[in-house]
XYZ file of C-alpha atoms in Angstrom:
496
model
C -22.052 -7.599 39.084
C -24.350 -10.796 38.678
C -26.023 -12.111 35.333
C -29.031 -10.902 34.708
C -32.308 -11.937 32.104
C -33.233 -9.676 29.964
C -35.875 -8.214 32.008
C -33.330 -6.889 34.701
C -32.787 -3.584 35.157
C -30.962 -1.517 33.537
C -29.238 -4.577 31.985
C -30.314 -7.169 28.735
C -27.587 -9.861 29.940
C -25.696 -11.367 26.832
C -22.611 -14.293 27.463
C -19.032 -14.619 25.910
C -19.251 -17.664 23.462
C -16.496 -19.796 24.912
C -13.578 -18.545 26.022
C -10.645 -16.922 24.322
C -7.829 -19.371 22.913
C -5.018 -18.083 23.626
C -1.933 -17.622 25.984
C -2.134 -13.855 25.453
C -5.429 -13.360 25.779
C -6.723 -15.651 28.435
C -10.378 -14.924 30.226
C -9.027 -17.536 33.122
C -7.336 -14.283 34.445
C -9.984 -11.873 35.774
C -7.580 -8.752 35.485
C -6.930 -9.516 31.503
C -9.074 -6.520 31.125
C -6.804 -4.010 32.734
C -3.833 -4.730 29.838
C -2.749 -1.727 28.798
C -1.987 -2.789 25.082
C -5.240 -5.005 24.811
C -7.491 -3.341 23.098
C -11.197 -4.126 21.956
C -13.756 -3.945 19.543
C -17.274 -4.875 18.354
C -19.525 -4.755 15.992
C -23.814 -4.261 16.296
C -23.662 -7.882 14.307
C -22.851 -9.124 17.893
C -19.150 -10.087 17.471
C -16.173 -8.607 18.487
C -12.430 -8.608 17.937
C -9.832 -8.374 20.494
C -5.782 -7.660 19.913
C -2.957 -7.793 21.755
C 0.471 -7.500 21.020
C 0.727 -9.467 17.994
C -2.253 -11.615 18.270
C -6.160 -10.931 17.162
C -8.829 -13.279 17.922
C -12.079 -12.333 15.156
C -15.371 -14.019 15.065
C -16.032 -13.440 19.259
C -20.192 -13.779 19.483
C -22.016 -13.850 22.509
C -25.675 -15.131 23.160
C -28.378 -14.213 25.034
C -28.337 -15.689 28.707
C -31.897 -18.278 29.525
C -33.412 -17.967 32.387
C -31.232 -21.529 33.213
C -28.233 -19.008 33.271
C -26.151 -20.937 30.101
C -26.049 -19.166 26.911
C -28.966 -20.018 24.393
C -27.197 -21.521 21.539
C -23.802 -22.904 21.171
C -20.406 -21.393 21.124
C -19.492 -20.311 17.345
C -15.014 -21.105 16.817
C -13.504 -17.891 17.281
C -10.356 -17.663 15.026
C -6.979 -16.728 15.804
C -5.071 -13.829 13.643
C -1.021 -13.881 13.838
C 0.006 -10.478 12.539
C 3.832 -10.759 13.664
C 4.140 -11.100 9.471
C 1.976 -8.042 8.424
C 4.885 -5.739 10.703
C 7.763 -4.671 10.574
C 10.551 -5.308 13.478
C 9.073 -3.997 16.730
C 6.066 -2.758 15.337
C 2.873 -2.716 17.645
C -0.518 -2.699 17.498
C -2.107 0.361 19.254
C -5.516 0.865 18.351
C -8.361 -1.159 16.458
C -11.879 -0.537 15.480
C -14.173 -2.193 13.245
C -15.547 -0.391 9.623
C -19.178 -1.432 8.392
C -20.246 -0.906 4.855
C -23.165 -2.102 3.456
C -22.149 -4.865 1.851
C -18.688 -5.537 4.232
C -16.981 -5.334 7.537
C -13.615 -4.778 7.961
C -11.188 -4.453 10.713
C -8.885 -1.346 11.435
C -5.667 -1.660 12.977
C -3.587 0.955 13.697
C 0.356 0.524 14.947
C 3.182 1.841 16.729
C 4.793 3.078 13.294
C 1.575 4.957 11.957
C 0.254 2.434 9.298
C -3.261 1.726 9.105
C -3.787 -1.804 8.668
C -7.795 -3.098 7.360
C -8.441 -6.861 7.814
C -11.002 -8.778 6.501
C -13.691 -10.726 8.421
C -11.807 -13.948 7.641
C -8.443 -12.590 8.835
C -7.205 -11.721 5.313
C -5.155 -8.626 5.339
C -6.442 -6.520 2.633
C -4.772 -2.898 2.492
C -1.517 -1.258 4.859
C -0.889 2.260 4.556
C 1.734 4.096 6.180
C 0.370 7.348 7.252
C 2.673 9.219 10.018
C 5.383 7.866 11.495
C 3.913 8.417 14.681
C 2.070 5.865 17.085
C -1.628 5.382 16.032
C -3.344 6.449 19.367
C -7.062 5.920 18.329
C -9.063 4.974 15.657
C -12.556 7.115 15.060
C -15.258 5.623 12.424
C -18.019 8.676 12.322
C -21.337 8.565 10.771
C -24.145 11.297 10.694
C -27.484 10.476 10.462
C -29.768 11.579 8.003
C -32.116 14.320 8.958
C -29.649 14.944 11.560
C -27.170 18.286 12.208
C -27.805 20.163 8.807
C -28.199 16.904 7.091
C -24.435 16.649 7.139
C -23.745 13.524 5.866
C -20.542 13.034 5.461
C -18.806 9.811 7.008
C -15.269 9.009 7.492
C -12.362 7.129 9.726
C -9.977 8.892 11.211
C -7.143 8.517 12.466
C -5.733 10.490 15.443
C -1.716 11.044 15.578
C 0.030 12.667 18.859
C 0.706 15.693 16.527
C -1.316 15.101 13.882
C -5.409 14.077 12.266
C -5.774 11.669 9.081
C -9.384 12.307 7.659
C -10.030 8.964 5.062
C -13.261 9.436 3.410
C -16.066 6.270 3.290
C -15.390 6.350 -0.622
C -12.658 4.225 -0.101
C -15.429 1.064 0.471
C -15.330 0.577 -3.540
C -11.297 0.002 -3.575
C -12.279 -2.085 -0.101
C -14.907 -4.309 -1.936
C -12.249 -5.357 -5.236
C -9.520 -6.268 -2.591
C -12.120 -7.930 -0.872
C -12.809 -9.810 -4.272
C -9.213 -9.983 -5.130
C -7.918 -11.562 -2.160
C -10.381 -13.586 -0.323
C -9.813 -17.179 -2.043
C -6.051 -16.341 -2.878
C -3.212 -17.767 -1.191
C -1.254 -15.598 0.620
C -0.927 -11.988 2.409
C -1.669 -10.085 -0.552
C -0.136 -7.347 1.396
C -0.445 -4.017 -0.362
C 2.128 -1.769 1.476
C 3.468 1.813 0.368
C 4.283 4.315 2.792
C 3.633 8.228 2.144
C 5.551 10.311 -0.772
C 7.164 6.673 -1.249
C 7.148 4.001 -3.857
C 5.413 -0.242 -3.919
C 7.008 -3.359 -3.613
C 8.109 -3.560 -7.243
C 9.383 0.330 -7.341
C 6.693 1.787 -9.305
C 3.610 3.950 -7.277
C 1.857 2.487 -5.683
C -1.387 2.870 -7.770
C -4.521 1.813 -5.415
C -3.535 4.348 -2.036
C -6.495 5.475 0.389
C -6.990 9.599 -0.328
C -6.714 10.698 3.040
C -6.655 14.621 4.572
C -4.007 15.344 7.229
C -4.082 17.899 9.436
C -0.742 18.883 11.250
C -2.553 20.211 14.877
C 0.881 20.545 16.928
C 2.013 23.102 14.942
C -0.979 25.150 14.198
C -1.562 25.327 18.067
C 1.896 25.834 18.807
C 3.805 22.951 19.435
C 0.719 21.029 21.372
C 0.593 17.400 22.130
C -3.084 15.646 21.254
C -3.791 11.837 24.255
C -7.314 11.794 22.353
C -8.946 14.055 19.501
C -12.117 13.532 16.275
C -13.624 14.984 13.731
C -17.199 16.337 14.839
C -18.420 17.287 11.695
C -18.646 20.135 9.632
C -18.086 24.302 10.431
C -18.401 26.762 9.146
C -15.887 28.257 7.060
C -14.630 31.566 8.214
C -14.721 35.516 6.735
C -13.240 36.112 3.142
C -13.482 32.317 2.968
C -15.168 30.567 0.045
C -18.421 29.247 1.072
C -18.622 26.411 -1.331
C -15.016 24.697 0.584
C -15.828 22.149 3.695
C -14.192 23.257 6.643
C -14.577 20.103 9.668
C -14.486 20.927 13.543
C -11.909 19.045 15.125
C -11.189 18.254 18.705
C -8.784 17.467 21.082
C -7.191 16.568 24.797
C -3.613 16.038 26.226
C -0.635 16.904 28.467
C -1.022 20.711 27.003
C -4.398 21.668 27.023
C -7.587 20.004 28.408
C -9.535 21.011 25.044
C -8.761 21.961 21.742
C -10.933 23.192 18.795
C -9.322 23.810 15.603
C -11.253 24.765 11.992
C -9.446 22.149 9.968
C -9.660 22.574 5.569
C -11.522 19.521 3.700
C -8.863 20.730 0.636
C -5.541 19.697 0.763
C -4.289 23.664 -1.626
C -6.951 25.368 0.229
C -5.009 28.442 0.333
C -1.540 29.973 -1.407
C -0.090 30.438 2.183
C -0.762 27.030 2.820
C 0.894 25.497 -0.284
C 3.936 27.506 0.102
C 4.443 26.594 4.213
C 3.447 22.851 3.786
C 5.521 21.794 0.908
C 8.165 24.711 -0.590
C 8.971 25.807 3.007
C 10.857 22.487 4.024
C 12.729 21.489 0.780
C 13.725 25.491 0.986
C 14.998 25.086 4.288
C 16.541 21.866 3.817
C 18.923 22.856 0.766
C 19.604 26.197 2.790
C 20.944 23.854 5.526
C 22.460 21.599 3.156
C 24.485 24.611 1.248
C 25.303 25.749 4.709
C 27.037 22.725 5.424
C 28.951 22.189 2.488
C 30.463 26.141 2.131
C 31.809 25.330 5.780
C 32.713 22.232 5.731
C 36.082 21.599 4.359
C 36.247 17.795 3.757
C 34.386 16.956 0.508
C 34.149 13.565 0.821
C 32.180 13.807 4.036
C 28.607 12.426 4.921
C 27.666 15.316 6.359
C 28.054 17.251 3.276
C 25.173 14.592 1.517
C 21.681 16.556 1.056
C 19.199 15.307 3.161
C 16.132 13.507 1.401
C 12.569 14.976 0.829
C 10.123 13.973 1.398
C 7.514 16.566 2.939
C 3.785 15.238 4.331
C 0.877 17.015 2.229
C -0.621 18.584 5.734
C -3.482 20.488 5.038
C -5.282 23.488 6.472
C -5.618 23.484 10.200
C -6.394 26.892 12.295
C -7.605 26.617 15.997
C -10.332 28.031 17.481
C -10.242 27.979 21.247
C -8.335 26.575 23.487
C -8.504 26.332 27.335
C -5.562 25.176 29.267
C -4.898 24.190 32.860
C -1.119 23.911 34.445
C -2.524 21.189 36.503
C -5.453 19.784 34.709
C -4.594 17.120 31.475
C -7.708 15.911 29.131
C -6.999 12.056 29.299
C -9.702 10.545 27.045
C -12.386 12.240 24.790
C -15.900 10.974 23.827
C -18.212 12.284 20.798
C -22.247 11.975 21.097
C -24.227 10.744 17.868
C -24.053 13.911 15.697
C -21.519 15.571 17.108
C -23.314 18.132 19.284
C -22.304 17.424 22.831
C -18.749 15.842 23.672
C -17.308 14.677 27.386
C -13.714 15.435 28.495
C -12.311 13.366 31.826
C -9.919 14.861 33.248
C -6.443 14.828 35.752
C -8.095 15.446 38.230
C -10.996 13.617 38.332
C -13.739 15.415 36.350
C -16.119 15.401 33.577
C -16.520 17.922 31.288
C -19.590 18.134 29.391
C -18.749 20.535 25.659
C -21.191 22.126 23.568
C -19.076 21.743 20.391
C -20.569 24.056 18.485
C -20.490 27.181 21.016
C -17.069 25.128 22.295
C -17.976 26.112 25.597
C -18.296 23.610 28.801
C -21.707 23.457 29.564
C -21.992 21.119 32.935
C -19.822 19.276 35.365
C -19.012 16.459 37.356
C -16.895 15.664 39.857
C -15.095 13.045 41.911
C -14.989 10.361 38.411
C -10.846 9.717 38.702
C -9.173 7.701 35.813
C -12.872 7.930 34.740
C -14.213 6.441 30.857
C -17.542 8.269 28.692
C -19.450 6.912 25.815
C -22.045 8.639 25.066
C -26.028 6.533 24.318
C -29.288 6.301 23.087
C -31.836 4.852 24.916
C -35.340 3.673 24.430
C -37.287 6.363 27.051
C -39.880 3.427 27.416
C -36.939 1.274 28.494
C -37.944 -1.752 25.970
C -36.187 -4.889 26.999
C -36.017 -5.299 22.884
C -33.695 -2.691 23.174
C -30.619 -5.194 22.337
C -32.389 -7.620 20.241
C -30.824 -7.612 17.123
C -33.829 -10.054 15.240
C -36.942 -8.065 16.560
C -39.677 -6.002 14.630
C -39.094 -3.610 16.696
C -36.624 -2.225 15.433
C -37.918 -1.448 12.489
C -40.550 1.449 13.035
C -38.175 3.049 15.712
C -37.978 6.323 15.689
C -35.282 8.822 16.973
C -38.158 10.775 18.978
C -38.817 7.626 21.245
C -35.172 8.043 22.686
C -32.719 9.739 24.784
C -29.503 11.083 24.750
C -27.819 10.162 27.718
C -24.170 9.425 28.958
C -22.486 7.052 30.985
C -19.565 6.963 33.201
C -17.253 4.572 34.321
C -15.728 5.284 37.507
C -13.460 2.272 38.109
C -12.311 3.894 42.065
C -15.759 3.905 43.123
C -16.583 0.871 40.702
C -20.032 1.553 39.796
C -21.229 3.153 35.719
C -23.426 6.183 36.279
C -26.051 7.445 33.616
C -26.948 10.675 33.003
C -29.831 12.308 30.716
C -28.197 15.361 28.691
C -27.733 18.344 29.045
C -28.666 18.837 32.399
C -30.786 15.469 33.666
C -30.726 13.421 36.390
C -29.281 10.349 37.029
C -31.047 7.265 36.084
C -28.768 4.466 36.964
C -26.014 3.718 39.143
C -24.915 -0.001 38.272
C -22.746 -1.587 40.702
C -19.504 -3.070 38.784
C -16.312 -5.467 38.901
C -13.024 -4.418 39.648
C -12.387 -5.855 36.388
C -14.664 -4.422 33.307
C -15.111 -1.791 30.450
C -17.154 -0.211 28.423
C -17.705 -1.015 24.998
C -19.722 0.372 22.281
C -20.459 -0.701 18.927
C -18.750 0.613 16.131
C -21.544 2.704 14.033
C -22.944 1.941 10.655
C -21.562 3.517 7.334
C -24.640 4.454 5.591
C -24.521 4.813 1.602
C -24.419 8.201 0.857
C -23.220 7.972 -2.737
C -26.087 6.442 -3.774
C -28.533 8.701 -2.936
C -29.707 12.545 -4.556
C -28.863 15.508 -2.796
C -31.566 17.171 -3.449
C -33.656 14.091 -2.847
C -31.730 13.454 0.340
C -34.984 14.130 3.053
C -37.257 12.551 0.233
C -35.456 8.945 0.440
C -34.255 9.222 4.041
C -38.285 9.373 4.829
C -39.513 6.443 3.122
C -36.343 4.332 4.452
C -35.789 5.213 7.657
C -34.539 2.915 10.143
C -32.457 4.756 13.193
C -30.412 2.686 14.838
C -29.160 4.133 18.555
C -25.580 4.101 19.938
C -25.677 1.489 22.515
C -23.532 1.102 24.934
C -21.886 -2.310 27.336
C -20.429 -3.336 30.069
C -18.067 -6.061 29.472
C -16.832 -8.509 32.631
C -13.373 -10.000 32.873
C -13.998 -12.479 34.850
C -16.814 -14.168 33.330
C -16.341 -12.904 30.409
C -20.279 -11.736 30.806
C -21.856 -8.630 28.350
C -24.697 -6.564 29.396
C -26.504 -3.434 27.207
C -27.252 -0.774 29.439
C -30.645 0.692 29.299
C -31.672 3.146 32.209
C -35.592 3.525 31.348
C -36.139 0.123 32.098
C -38.385 -0.549 35.033
C -36.789 -1.603 37.811
C -37.381 -4.787 39.172
C -35.318 -6.088 41.495
C -31.799 -4.870 42.887
C -28.432 -5.289 41.869
C -25.498 -6.141 43.688
C-alpha cells in the first residue's frame, strides 16, 4: 500500500513519528505486527501505545504526510516503560486499551493472572487489582452517545475472561483522578494492589478498590468457554422482574459456540437464589467435603484434614438467551458497532456474520474471509478530506445524520480490506494492503453523564452536541504509515 496524501481515495496518509526504540518492538523487522504477544492501542489524540512481554512504549504519535513524502512535524520522543517490577513471576501482558476521560487519559493493561493495571500517560502505575484467576482476553471501553438507542447513557470498561466477564463503571474516574494527583510527581511506584476477597499490602482491607460486577458465563451456559466477548448495552428485564433493575446484554464467541447471548443483571444480589448459589453453596460444599475427609481419615495430623480456605467470588446473575452452536464452526473474533445495535462475528470457516443484537439473529453473511478481523466505522457521506483532521472546524458542526455506519473486513490471506455499508449496502471500497498490517480503532471518549440531569439529558445534548464518529485506521508494519479509511472519498487515482 503506497503512502498517499490526504487527497487520495479512501485514505488520509499519516506517518509514525520515529521508530520504536526497543529491540523487542523494532520497526526494522517488517513482520513485527505478526507477533502474537504484541498489543497495540490508540486514541483520538494521535497517540498510540505498543506493548510486548514486559515492555510498553507510550507517547507514539503520527503526523500528516506532506506532499514531499515526509512528515509535517518532527517526531516527539517516545517513552519506554519496563513493567516487570509491577508483575508477578511469569505474569505477562495479554490485553491493552486506552481509557479516555474528560480531564485524564489512562492506559488499561490486562495480564495473564487476571489483573488490571492502570498507567498514567507518564508511565506511573496508578492501580493494580485482581478480578479473576484466568488470563484477560480483551479490554473493551463502551460509551453510548446521547440521543442514541433510547438514551442509554451507560458507560463502562469490560474485562473479558475465558469463563467470566467483569464490568467496571466509569464512576471510577473520581478514583483515577485522585490517584493521578497522588502518584504524579511522587517517588516510587505507589503500587496499590489487592486480590478479590483478600487484604491490602499492609494487612488492612483495601480502602479504594475498583467497584465491579462479575458474571460467570461458563456456569450460565453449561461449560461455555469464550474467546472474545462484550457488553453491548441495556436489555429489557425478564418477566416477573422489577422494572427498575438494570439488565445488560452480553455477547460471547468461542470454540463451544459461534455466538452466545446473555442477559446479565446489574445488581450483585439480584435474587435470593443468586445469593444462595454464589455465596452459600461454595462454602457449604467445601465444609461438607472437609468433614467427610475428617471422618474417613484416621491420621488426625494429616495435611488433608485441614479445612480449605474459601474465598468465593461474588458473581452476579447471568442467564443464557440464545446460543448458536455448530460442531464445526467456532467463533474467533467479535466486533460491536457504536451504539450496540449490530455485531460482527468472524468464525473458523472463513465467514463473517452480521448479527442484529436486539433480535439476536444473523442478518447477513460474508464468505471467503479466513482469519478475518472486523471493525465498525462511521464515515461521512460527502467523503470530506478533513474527516481525520482533529483541528479542523468541520468537527464542531458535524451531525450523526451526515455519517453512515460501515464494516471494515481485513482478509489477511487475500491481502485486502473491504468496506461495506450497513446493513445491506454495497461494497464501498476494496483496499489492497501488504502482508504485515492490522486494523486499529481509537478508544472512544467517555462522556461526563454524571454531571447531567437525567430529565434534561436531551436538552443538554442538543445545546452541546459534538458527534465523534468511530474511525478505523490501517497500520503498516514495514513503513510505520497509518492510513485512515474514508470509503466515501471521491476516487482520484488507483492505489496498489
